[in-house]
Coordinates of C-alpha atoms in Angstrom, one line a residue:
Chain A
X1 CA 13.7 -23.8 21.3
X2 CA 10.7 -23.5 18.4
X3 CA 8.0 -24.0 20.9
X4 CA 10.2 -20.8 22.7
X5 CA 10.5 -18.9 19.6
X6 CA 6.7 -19.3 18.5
X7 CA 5.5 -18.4 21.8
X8 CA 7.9 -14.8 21.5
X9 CA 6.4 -15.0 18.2
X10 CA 3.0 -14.9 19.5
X11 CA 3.2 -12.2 21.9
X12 CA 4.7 -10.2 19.6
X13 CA 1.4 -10.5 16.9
X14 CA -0.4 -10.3 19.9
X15 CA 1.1 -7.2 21.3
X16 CA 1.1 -5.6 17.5
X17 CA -2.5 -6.8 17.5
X18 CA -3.3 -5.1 20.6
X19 CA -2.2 -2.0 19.5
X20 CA -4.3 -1.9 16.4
X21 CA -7.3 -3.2 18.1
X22 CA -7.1 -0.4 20.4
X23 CA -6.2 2.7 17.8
X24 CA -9.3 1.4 15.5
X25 CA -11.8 1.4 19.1
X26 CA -10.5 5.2 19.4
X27 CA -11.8 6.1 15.6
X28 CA -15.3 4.6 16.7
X29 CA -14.2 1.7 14.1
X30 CA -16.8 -1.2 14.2
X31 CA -16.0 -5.0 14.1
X32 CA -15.1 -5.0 11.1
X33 CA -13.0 -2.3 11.2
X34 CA -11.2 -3.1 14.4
X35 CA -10.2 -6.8 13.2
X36 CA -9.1 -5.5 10.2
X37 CA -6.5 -2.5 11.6
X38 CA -5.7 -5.3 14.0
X39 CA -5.0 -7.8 11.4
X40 CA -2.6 -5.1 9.8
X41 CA -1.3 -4.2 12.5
X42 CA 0.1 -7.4 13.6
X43 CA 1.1 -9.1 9.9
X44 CA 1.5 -5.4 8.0
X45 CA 4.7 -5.7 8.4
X46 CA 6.1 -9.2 8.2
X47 CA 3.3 -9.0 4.4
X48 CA 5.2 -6.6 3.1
X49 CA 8.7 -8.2 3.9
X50 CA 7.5 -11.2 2.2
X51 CA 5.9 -9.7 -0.9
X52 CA 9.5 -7.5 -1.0
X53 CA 11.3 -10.6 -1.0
X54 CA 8.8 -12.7 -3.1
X55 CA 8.3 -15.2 -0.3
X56 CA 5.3 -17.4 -0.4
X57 CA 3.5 -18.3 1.3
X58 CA 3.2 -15.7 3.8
X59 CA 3.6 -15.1 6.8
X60 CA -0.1 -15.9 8.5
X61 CA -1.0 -18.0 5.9
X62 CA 2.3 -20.1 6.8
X63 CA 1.0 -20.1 9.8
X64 CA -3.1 -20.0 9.4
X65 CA -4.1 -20.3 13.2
X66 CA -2.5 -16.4 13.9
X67 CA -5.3 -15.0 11.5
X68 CA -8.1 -17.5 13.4
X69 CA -6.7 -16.8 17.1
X70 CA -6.8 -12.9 16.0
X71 CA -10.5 -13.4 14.7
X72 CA -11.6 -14.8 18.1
X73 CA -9.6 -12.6 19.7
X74 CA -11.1 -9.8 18.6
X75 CA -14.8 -11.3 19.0
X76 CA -13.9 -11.7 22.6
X77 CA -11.9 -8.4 22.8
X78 CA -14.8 -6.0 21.4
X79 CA -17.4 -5.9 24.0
X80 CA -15.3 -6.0 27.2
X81 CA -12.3 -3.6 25.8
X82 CA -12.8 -1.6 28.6
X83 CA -11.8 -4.7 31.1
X84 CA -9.0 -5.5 28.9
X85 CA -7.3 -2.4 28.9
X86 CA -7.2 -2.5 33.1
X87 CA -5.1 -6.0 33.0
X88 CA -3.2 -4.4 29.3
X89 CA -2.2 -1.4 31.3
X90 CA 0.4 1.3 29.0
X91 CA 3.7 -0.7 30.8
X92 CA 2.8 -3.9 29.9
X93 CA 1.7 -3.0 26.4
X94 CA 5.0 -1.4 26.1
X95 CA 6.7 -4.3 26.6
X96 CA 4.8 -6.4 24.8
X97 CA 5.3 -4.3 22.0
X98 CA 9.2 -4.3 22.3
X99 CA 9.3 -7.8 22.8
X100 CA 7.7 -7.8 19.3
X101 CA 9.9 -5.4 17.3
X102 CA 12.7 -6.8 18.2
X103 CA 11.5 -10.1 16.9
X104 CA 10.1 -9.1 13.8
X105 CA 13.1 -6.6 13.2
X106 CA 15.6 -9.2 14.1
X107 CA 14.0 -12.3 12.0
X108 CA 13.1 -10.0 9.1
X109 CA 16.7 -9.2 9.2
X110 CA 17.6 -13.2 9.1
X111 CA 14.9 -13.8 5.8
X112 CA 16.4 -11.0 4.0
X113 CA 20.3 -12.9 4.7
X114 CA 18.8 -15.8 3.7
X115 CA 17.0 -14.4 0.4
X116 CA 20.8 -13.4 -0.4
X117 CA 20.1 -9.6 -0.3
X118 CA 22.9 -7.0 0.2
X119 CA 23.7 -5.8 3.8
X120 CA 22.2 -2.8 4.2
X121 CA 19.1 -4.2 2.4
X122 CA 18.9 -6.8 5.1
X123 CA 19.0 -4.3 7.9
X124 CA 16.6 -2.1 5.7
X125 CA 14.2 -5.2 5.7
X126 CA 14.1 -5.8 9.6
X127 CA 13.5 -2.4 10.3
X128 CA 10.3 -2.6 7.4
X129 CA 8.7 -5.3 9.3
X130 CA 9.1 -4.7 12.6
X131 CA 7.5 -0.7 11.7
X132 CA 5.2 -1.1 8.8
X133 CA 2.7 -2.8 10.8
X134 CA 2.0 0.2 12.7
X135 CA 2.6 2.4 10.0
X136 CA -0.3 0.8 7.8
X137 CA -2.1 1.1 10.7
X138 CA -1.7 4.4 11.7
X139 CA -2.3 5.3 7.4
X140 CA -5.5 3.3 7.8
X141 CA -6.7 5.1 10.8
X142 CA -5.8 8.4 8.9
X143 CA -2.5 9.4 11.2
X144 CA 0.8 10.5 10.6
X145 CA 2.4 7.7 11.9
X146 CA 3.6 7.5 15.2
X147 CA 7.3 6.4 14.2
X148 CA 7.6 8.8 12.2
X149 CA 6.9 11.3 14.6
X150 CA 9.1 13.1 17.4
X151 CA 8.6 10.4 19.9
X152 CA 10.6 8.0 21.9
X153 CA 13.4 6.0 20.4
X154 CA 11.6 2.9 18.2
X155 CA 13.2 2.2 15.0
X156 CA 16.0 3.2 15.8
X157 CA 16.3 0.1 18.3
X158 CA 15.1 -1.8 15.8
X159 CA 17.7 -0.6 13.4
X160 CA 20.4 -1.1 15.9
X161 CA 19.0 -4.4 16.9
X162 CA 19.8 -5.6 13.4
X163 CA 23.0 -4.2 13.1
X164 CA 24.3 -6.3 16.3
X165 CA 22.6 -9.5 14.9
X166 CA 24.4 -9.4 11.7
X167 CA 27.7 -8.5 13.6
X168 CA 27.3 -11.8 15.8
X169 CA 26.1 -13.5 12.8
X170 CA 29.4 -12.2 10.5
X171 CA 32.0 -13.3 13.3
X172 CA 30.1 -16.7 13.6
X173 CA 28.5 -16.6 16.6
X174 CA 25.8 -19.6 16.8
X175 CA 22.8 -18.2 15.0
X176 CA 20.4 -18.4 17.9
X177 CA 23.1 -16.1 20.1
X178 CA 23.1 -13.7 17.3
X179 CA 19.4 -13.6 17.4
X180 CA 18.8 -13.3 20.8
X181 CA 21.3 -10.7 21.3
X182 CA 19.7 -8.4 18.4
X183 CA 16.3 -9.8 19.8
X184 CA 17.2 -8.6 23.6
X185 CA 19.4 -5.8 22.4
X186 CA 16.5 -4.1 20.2
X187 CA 14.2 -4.7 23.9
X188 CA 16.5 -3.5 26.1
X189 CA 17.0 0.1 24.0
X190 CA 13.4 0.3 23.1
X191 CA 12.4 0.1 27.2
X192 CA 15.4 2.4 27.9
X193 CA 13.9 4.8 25.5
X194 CA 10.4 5.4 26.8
X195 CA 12.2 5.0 30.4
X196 CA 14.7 7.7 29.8
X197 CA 12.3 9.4 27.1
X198 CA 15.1 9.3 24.4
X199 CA 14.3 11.0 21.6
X200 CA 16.2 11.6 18.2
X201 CA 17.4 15.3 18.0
X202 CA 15.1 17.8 15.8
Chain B
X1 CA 26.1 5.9 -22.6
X2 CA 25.3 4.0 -19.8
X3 CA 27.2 5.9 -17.1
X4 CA 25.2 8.9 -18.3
X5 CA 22.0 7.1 -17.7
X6 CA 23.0 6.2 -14.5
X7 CA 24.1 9.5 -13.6
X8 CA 20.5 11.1 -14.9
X9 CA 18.9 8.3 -12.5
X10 CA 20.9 9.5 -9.8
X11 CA 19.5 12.9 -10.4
X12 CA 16.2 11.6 -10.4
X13 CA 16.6 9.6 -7.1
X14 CA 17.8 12.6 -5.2
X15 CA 15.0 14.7 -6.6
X16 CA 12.4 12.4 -5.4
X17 CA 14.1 11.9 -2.1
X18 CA 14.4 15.6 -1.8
X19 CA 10.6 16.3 -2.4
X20 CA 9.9 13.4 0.3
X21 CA 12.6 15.4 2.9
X22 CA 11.0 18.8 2.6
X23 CA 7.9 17.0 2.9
X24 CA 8.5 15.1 6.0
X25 CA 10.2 18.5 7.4
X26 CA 7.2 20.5 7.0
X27 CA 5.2 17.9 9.1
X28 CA 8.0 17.9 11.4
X29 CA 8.9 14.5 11.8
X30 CA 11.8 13.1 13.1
X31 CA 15.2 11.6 11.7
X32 CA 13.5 8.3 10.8
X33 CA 10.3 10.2 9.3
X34 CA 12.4 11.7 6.7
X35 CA 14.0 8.8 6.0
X36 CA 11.4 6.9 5.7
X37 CA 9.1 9.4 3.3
X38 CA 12.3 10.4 1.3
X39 CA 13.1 6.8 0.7
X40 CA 9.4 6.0 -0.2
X41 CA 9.5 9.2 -2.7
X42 CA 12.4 8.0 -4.1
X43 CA 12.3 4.0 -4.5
X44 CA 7.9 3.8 -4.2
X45 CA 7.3 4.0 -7.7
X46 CA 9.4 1.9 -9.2
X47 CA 9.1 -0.3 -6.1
X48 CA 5.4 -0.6 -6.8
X49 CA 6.1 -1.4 -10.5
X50 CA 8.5 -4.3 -9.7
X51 CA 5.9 -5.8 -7.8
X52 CA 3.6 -5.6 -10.4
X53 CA 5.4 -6.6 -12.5
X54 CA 7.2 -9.5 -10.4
X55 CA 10.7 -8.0 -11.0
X56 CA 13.3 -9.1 -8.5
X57 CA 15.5 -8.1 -7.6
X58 CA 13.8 -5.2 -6.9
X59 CA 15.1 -1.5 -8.6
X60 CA 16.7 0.0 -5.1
X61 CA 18.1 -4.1 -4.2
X62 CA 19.8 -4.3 -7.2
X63 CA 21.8 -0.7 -6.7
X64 CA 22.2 -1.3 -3.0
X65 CA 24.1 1.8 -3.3
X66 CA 21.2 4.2 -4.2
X67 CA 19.6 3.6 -0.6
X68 CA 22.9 3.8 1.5
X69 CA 23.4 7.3 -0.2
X70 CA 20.0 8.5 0.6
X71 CA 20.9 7.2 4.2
X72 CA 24.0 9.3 4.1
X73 CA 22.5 12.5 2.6
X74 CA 19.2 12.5 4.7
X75 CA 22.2 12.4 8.0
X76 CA 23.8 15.3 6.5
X77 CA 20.4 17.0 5.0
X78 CA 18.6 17.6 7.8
X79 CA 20.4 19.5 10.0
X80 CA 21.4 21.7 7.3
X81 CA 18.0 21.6 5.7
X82 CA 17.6 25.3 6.1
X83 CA 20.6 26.0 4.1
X84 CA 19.9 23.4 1.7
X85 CA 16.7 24.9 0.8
X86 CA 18.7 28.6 -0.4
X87 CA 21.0 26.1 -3.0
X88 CA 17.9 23.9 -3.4
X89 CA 15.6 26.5 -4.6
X90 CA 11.9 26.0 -6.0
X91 CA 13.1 26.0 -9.6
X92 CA 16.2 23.6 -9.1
X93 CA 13.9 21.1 -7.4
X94 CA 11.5 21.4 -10.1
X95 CA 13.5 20.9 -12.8
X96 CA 15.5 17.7 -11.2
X97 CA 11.5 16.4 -10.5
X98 CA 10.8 17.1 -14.1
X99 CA 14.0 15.0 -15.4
X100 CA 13.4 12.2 -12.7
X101 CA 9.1 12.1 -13.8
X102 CA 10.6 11.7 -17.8
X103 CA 13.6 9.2 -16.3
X104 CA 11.3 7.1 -14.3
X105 CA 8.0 7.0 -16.0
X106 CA 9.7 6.0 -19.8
X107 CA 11.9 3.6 -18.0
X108 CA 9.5 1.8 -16.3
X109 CA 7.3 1.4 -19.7
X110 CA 10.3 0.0 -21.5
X111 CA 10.6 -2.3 -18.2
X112 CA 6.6 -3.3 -19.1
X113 CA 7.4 -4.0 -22.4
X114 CA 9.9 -6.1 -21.5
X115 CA 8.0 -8.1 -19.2
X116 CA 5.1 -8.6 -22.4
X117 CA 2.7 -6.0 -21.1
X118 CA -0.2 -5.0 -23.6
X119 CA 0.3 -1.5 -24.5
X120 CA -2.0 0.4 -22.9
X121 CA -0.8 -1.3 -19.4
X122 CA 2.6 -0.2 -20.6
X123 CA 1.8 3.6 -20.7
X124 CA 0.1 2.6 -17.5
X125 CA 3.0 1.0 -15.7
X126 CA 5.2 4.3 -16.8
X127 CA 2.9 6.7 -15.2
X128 CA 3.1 4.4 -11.9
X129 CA 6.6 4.3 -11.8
X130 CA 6.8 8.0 -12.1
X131 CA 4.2 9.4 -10.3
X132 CA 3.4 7.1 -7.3
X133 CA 6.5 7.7 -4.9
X134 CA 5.0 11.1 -4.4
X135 CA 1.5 9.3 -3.6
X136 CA 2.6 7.1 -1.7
X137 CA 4.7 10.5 0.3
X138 CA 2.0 12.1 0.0
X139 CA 0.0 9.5 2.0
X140 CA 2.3 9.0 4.7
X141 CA 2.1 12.6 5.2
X142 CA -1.8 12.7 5.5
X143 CA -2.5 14.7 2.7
X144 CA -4.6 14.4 -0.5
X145 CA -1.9 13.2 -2.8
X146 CA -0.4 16.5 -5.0
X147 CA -1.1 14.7 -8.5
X148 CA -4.4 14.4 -8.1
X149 CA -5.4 17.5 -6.6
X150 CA -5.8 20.7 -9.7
X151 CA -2.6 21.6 -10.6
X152 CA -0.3 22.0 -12.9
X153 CA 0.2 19.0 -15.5
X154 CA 1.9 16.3 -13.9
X155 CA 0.9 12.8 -14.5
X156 CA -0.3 14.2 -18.0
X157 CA 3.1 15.0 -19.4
X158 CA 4.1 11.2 -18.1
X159 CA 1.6 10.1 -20.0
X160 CA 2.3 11.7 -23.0
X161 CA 6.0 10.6 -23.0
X162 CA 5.2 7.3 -22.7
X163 CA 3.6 7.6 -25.6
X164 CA 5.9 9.2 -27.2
X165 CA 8.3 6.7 -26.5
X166 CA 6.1 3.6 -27.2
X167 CA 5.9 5.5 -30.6
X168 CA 9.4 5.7 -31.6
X169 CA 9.4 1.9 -30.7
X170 CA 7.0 0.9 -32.7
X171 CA 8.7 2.7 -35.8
X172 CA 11.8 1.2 -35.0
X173 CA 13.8 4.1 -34.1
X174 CA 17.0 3.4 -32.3
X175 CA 16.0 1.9 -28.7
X176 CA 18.2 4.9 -27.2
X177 CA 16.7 7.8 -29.4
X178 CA 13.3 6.8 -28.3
X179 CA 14.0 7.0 -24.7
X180 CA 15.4 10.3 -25.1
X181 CA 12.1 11.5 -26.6
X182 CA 10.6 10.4 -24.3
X183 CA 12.3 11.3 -21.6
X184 CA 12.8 14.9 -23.0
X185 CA 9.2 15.6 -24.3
X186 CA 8.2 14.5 -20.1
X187 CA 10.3 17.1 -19.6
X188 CA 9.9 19.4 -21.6
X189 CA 5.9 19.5 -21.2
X190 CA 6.3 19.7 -17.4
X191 CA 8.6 22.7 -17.4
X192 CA 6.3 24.4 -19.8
X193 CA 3.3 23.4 -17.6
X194 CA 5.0 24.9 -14.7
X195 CA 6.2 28.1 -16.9
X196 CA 2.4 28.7 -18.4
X197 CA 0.4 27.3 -15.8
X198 CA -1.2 24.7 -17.8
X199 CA -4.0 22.6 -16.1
X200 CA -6.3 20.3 -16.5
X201 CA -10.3 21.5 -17.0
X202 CA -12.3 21.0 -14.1
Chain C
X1 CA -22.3 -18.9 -19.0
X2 CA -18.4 -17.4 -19.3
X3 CA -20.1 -14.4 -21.5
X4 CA -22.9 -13.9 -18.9
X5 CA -19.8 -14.0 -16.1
X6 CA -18.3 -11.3 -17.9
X7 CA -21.1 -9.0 -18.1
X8 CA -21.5 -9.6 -14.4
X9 CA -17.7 -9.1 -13.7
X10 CA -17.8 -5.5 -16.2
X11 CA -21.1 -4.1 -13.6
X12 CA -19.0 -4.7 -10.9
X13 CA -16.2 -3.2 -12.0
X14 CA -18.0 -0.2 -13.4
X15 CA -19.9 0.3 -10.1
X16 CA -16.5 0.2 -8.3
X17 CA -15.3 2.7 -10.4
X18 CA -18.0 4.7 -10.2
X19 CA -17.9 5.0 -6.3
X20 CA -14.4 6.3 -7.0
X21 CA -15.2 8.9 -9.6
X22 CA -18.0 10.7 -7.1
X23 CA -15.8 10.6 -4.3
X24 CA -12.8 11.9 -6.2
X25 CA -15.2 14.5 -7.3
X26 CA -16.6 15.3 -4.3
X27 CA -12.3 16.1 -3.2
X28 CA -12.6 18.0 -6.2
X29 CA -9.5 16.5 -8.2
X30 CA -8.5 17.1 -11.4
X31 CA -8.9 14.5 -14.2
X32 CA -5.8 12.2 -13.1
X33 CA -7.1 12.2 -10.0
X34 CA -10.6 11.2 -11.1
X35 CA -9.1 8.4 -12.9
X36 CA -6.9 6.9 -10.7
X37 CA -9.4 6.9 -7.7
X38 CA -11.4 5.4 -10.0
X39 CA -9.1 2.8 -11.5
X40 CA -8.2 2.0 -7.9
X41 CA -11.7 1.6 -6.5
X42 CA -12.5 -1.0 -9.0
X43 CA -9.2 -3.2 -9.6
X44 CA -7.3 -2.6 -6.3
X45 CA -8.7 -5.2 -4.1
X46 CA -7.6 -7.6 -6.9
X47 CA -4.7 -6.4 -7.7
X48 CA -4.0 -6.7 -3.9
X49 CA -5.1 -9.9 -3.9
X50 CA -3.2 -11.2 -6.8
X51 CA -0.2 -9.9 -5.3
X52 CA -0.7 -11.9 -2.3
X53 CA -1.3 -15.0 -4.1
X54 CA 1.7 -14.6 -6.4
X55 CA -0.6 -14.4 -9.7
X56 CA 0.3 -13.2 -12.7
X57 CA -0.9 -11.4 -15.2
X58 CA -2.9 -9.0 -12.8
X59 CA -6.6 -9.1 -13.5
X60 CA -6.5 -5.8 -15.5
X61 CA -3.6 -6.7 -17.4
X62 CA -5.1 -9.9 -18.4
X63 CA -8.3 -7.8 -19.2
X64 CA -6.9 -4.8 -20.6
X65 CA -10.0 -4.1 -22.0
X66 CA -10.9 -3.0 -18.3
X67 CA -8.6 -0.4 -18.0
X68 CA -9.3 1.0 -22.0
X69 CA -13.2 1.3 -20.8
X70 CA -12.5 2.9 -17.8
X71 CA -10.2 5.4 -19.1
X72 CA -12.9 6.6 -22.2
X73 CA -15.7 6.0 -19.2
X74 CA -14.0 8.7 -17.4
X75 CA -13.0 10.9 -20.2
X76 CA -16.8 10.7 -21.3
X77 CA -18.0 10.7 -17.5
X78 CA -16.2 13.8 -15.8
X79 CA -17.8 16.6 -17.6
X80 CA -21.2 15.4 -17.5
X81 CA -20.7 14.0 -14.1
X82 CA -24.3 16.0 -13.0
X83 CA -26.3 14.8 -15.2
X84 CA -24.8 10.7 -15.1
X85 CA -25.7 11.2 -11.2
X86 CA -29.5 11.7 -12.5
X87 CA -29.5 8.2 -14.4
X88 CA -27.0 6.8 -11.3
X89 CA -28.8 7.4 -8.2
X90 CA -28.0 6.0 -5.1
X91 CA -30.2 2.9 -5.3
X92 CA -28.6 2.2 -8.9
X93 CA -25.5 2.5 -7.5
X94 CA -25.6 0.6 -4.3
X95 CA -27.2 -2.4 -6.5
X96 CA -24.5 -2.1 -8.9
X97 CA -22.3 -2.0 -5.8
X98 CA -23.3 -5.0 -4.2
X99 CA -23.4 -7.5 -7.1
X100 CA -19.9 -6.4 -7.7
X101 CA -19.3 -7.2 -3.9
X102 CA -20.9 -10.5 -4.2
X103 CA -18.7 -11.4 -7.9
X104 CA -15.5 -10.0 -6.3
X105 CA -15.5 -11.7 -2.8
X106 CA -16.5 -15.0 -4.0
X107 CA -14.4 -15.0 -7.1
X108 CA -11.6 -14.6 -4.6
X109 CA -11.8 -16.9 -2.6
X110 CA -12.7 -19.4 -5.4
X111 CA -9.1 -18.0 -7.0
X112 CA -7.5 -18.3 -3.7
X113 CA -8.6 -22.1 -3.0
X114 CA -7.4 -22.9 -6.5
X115 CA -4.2 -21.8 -5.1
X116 CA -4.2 -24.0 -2.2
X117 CA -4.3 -22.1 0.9
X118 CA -6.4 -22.9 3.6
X119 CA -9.6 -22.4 4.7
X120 CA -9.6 -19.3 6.7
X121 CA -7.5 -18.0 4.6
X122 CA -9.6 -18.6 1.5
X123 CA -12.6 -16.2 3.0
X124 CA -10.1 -13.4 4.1
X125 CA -8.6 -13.4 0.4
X126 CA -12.6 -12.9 -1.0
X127 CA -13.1 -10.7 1.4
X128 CA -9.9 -8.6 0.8
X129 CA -10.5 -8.8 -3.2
X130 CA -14.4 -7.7 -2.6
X131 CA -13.5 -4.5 0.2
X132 CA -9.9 -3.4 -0.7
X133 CA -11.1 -1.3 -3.5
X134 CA -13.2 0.9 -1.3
X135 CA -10.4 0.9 1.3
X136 CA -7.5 2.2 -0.8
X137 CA -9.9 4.4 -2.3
X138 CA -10.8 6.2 1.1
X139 CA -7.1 6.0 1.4
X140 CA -6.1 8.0 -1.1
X141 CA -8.8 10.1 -0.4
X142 CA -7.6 10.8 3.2
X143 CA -10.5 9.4 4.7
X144 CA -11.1 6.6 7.5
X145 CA -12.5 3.6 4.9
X146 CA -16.2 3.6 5.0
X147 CA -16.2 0.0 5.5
X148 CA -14.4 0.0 9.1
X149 CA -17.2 3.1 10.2
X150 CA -19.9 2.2 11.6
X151 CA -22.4 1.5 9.2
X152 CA -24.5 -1.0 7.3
X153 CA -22.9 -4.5 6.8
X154 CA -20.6 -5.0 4.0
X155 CA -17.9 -7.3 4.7
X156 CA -19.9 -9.0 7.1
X157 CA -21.8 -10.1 3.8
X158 CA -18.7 -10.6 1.8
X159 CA -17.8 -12.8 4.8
X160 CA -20.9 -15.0 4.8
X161 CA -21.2 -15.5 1.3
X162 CA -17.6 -16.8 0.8
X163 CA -18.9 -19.4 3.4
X164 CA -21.6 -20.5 1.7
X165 CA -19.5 -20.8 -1.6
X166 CA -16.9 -22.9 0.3
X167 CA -20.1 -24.9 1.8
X168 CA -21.2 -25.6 -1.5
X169 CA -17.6 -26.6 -2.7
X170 CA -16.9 -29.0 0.0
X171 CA -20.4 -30.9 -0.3
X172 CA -19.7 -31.0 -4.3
X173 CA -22.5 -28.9 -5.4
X174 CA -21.5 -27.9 -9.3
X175 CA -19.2 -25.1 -9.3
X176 CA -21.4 -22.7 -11.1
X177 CA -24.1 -23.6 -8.3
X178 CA -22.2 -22.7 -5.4
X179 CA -20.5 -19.6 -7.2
X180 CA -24.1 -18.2 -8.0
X181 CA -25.0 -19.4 -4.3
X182 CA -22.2 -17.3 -2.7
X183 CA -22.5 -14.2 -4.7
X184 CA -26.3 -14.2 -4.7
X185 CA -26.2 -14.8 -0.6
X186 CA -23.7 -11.8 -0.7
X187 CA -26.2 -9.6 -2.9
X188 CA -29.3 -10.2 -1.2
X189 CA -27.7 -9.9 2.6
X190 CA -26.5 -6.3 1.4
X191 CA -29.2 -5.4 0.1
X192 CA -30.9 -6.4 3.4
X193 CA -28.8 -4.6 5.2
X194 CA -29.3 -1.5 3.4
X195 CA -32.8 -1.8 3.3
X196 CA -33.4 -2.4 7.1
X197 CA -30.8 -0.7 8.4
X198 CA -28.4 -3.7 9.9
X199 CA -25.3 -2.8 11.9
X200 CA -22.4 -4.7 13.7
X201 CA -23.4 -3.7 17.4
X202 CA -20.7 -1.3 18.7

């Protein structure tokens, strides 16, 4: 169950990762500046969660092997990007990326419980980290970011996502059914979303 | 005493959030957009100054209420944000700013001295908690944040009041008439900034 | 020694700021603008840092020294801005620059092994405290940071000097000797790379 849950977890830095890695190639970014937007992309989010909450240590440091398998990752990545991006295609990015924010929304959600916040604060916490990755990166690479504007459904899923984990969670459903279901529930909207092109009314 | 302080930091929440809606409006985001930039407009400086200062629970945690009606009134706002804006006028919002600038920036250098800050880092602290939720809007929305460019005095009048404040403290003034000073000479200096135009040399 | 680290750590604090008072210039903001560009450009990258490792008091409250001489710096500094960029030319200022890259970087990851994280880790915290100035600085200033352009090395050298620091920790040089060996390696590469023209390939 772990080993399944850190391989989700994985894909999900890695998908986050990707997307930063290739948003910092478009601004003509070099190494240093595509490792770094990467980097923010993928643990942005879950950072700010844990300084929020006053959690140490964080996130990748918890875990110090995300930051060194980014750092290859990227060496590797730079000069054949244009390889990569023929295997990454848009759809498997896409779900990648869901598969990510509705981990990081969902388990953000499940600190925040745990750090005894109010419930609105919890749901408020899952949204931040499964977002703010991609909203530090799109500040970084001088954007408005994308989620905030008129595009597909995204944290909205999230935000839903949440929602149906702490209902399974508050009528005692085991806690890894209440995860999965925000965690699949979160997926399964986001992909609906850019399938339908559901978009939040202007 | 203290429901009227709570009622003035109401004011000064909605004030903030209202800058941050107009704000996200005008760069057309969606829903979660101006959410997202009212809430950061609203809870960013005194969010930033609980981390520096390693408060927790954090300002908008412990009154989980202040974000849940900013999650109401941003539902209601924006499809009414057109009429909003003829109640809302230029000079209500600046006013409520003014009162929310003097609220927050006084507040959070009581909060510093508090926590033991050296004085100077007090005054600091204040002006944080008061002028960097616009920043941080201001940011988000891609622009050169408003305090810094040549306008009006903003930051300046925080400033002062802090000062003003830190002064009746040290005098030993009643804790409460020292906040109101400062909180109405903020005030009073930004409205007459506005009024006469005041700015700073170049 | 402590006296001499001082001086050192004050030049690279004042070169920081300095890069932030010509760029804020150059965006033509007012006096708070000026400052807090400033104040960010040189105590940012710890600040960030020392909210990542939990440490408190912040650098700059623990110094508040810094802030006082940064504050008269720019009150003195911003009308006679002209004629200071006659004494401060761009060789000054990229000297002053790099030892203050060298001190920060190193001194962070020194600060972040003494709080027990590991390895890779320790070299992205120097590198963090010695860029993140600059970053947030471009930031605010709604530019893409200079450091992720394409252009010569920075954290590149940041990066290698925190290694050879750490390489002189772990074969138990004296501390002072692989501190001075880390920030001097930093120094001299940048100055290297400025002088010959070194870039990351793209």
């Amino acid at each position: 169950m772990s080993a399944m849950l850190h391989t989700i977890e994985l894909i999900g830095v890695l998908a986050f990762a990707c997307s930063g890695l290739i948003e910092a190639r478009r601004k003509r970014m070099d190494w240093v500046g595509v490792f770094t937007v990467a980097f923010i992309a993928a643990f942005g989010g879950g950072t700010l969660r844990d300084l929020l909450l006053d959690r140490r240590p964080l996130f990748w440091v918890e875990n110090q092997e995300y930051p060194i398998i980014l750092f290859i990752l990227t060496l590797i990545a730079v000069p054949m990007l244009r390889r990569l991006r023929q295997i990454m295609t848009d759809k498997v990015l896409d779900w990648a990326d869901a598969i990510g924010l509705g981990l990081f929304s969902v388990n953000g959600t499940s600190m925040a419980m745990e750090a005894g916040m109010p419930v609105f604060v919890c749901v408020m916490m899952g949204v931040i980290t499964g977002i703010f990755g991609g909203v530090l990166r799109d500040i970084i690479c001088n954007e408005i970011p994308m989620v905030f504007r008129r595009s597909q459904l995204y944290a909205t899923c999230a935000f839903a996502g949440c929602w149906i984990y702490l209902a399974g969670h508050y009528v005692e459903l085991p806690e890894v059914v209440s995860l999965l279901a925000g965690i699949l529930s979160t997926f399964i909207l986001r992909i609906l979303a850019i399938r339908f092109d559901w978009k939040l009314p202007a």
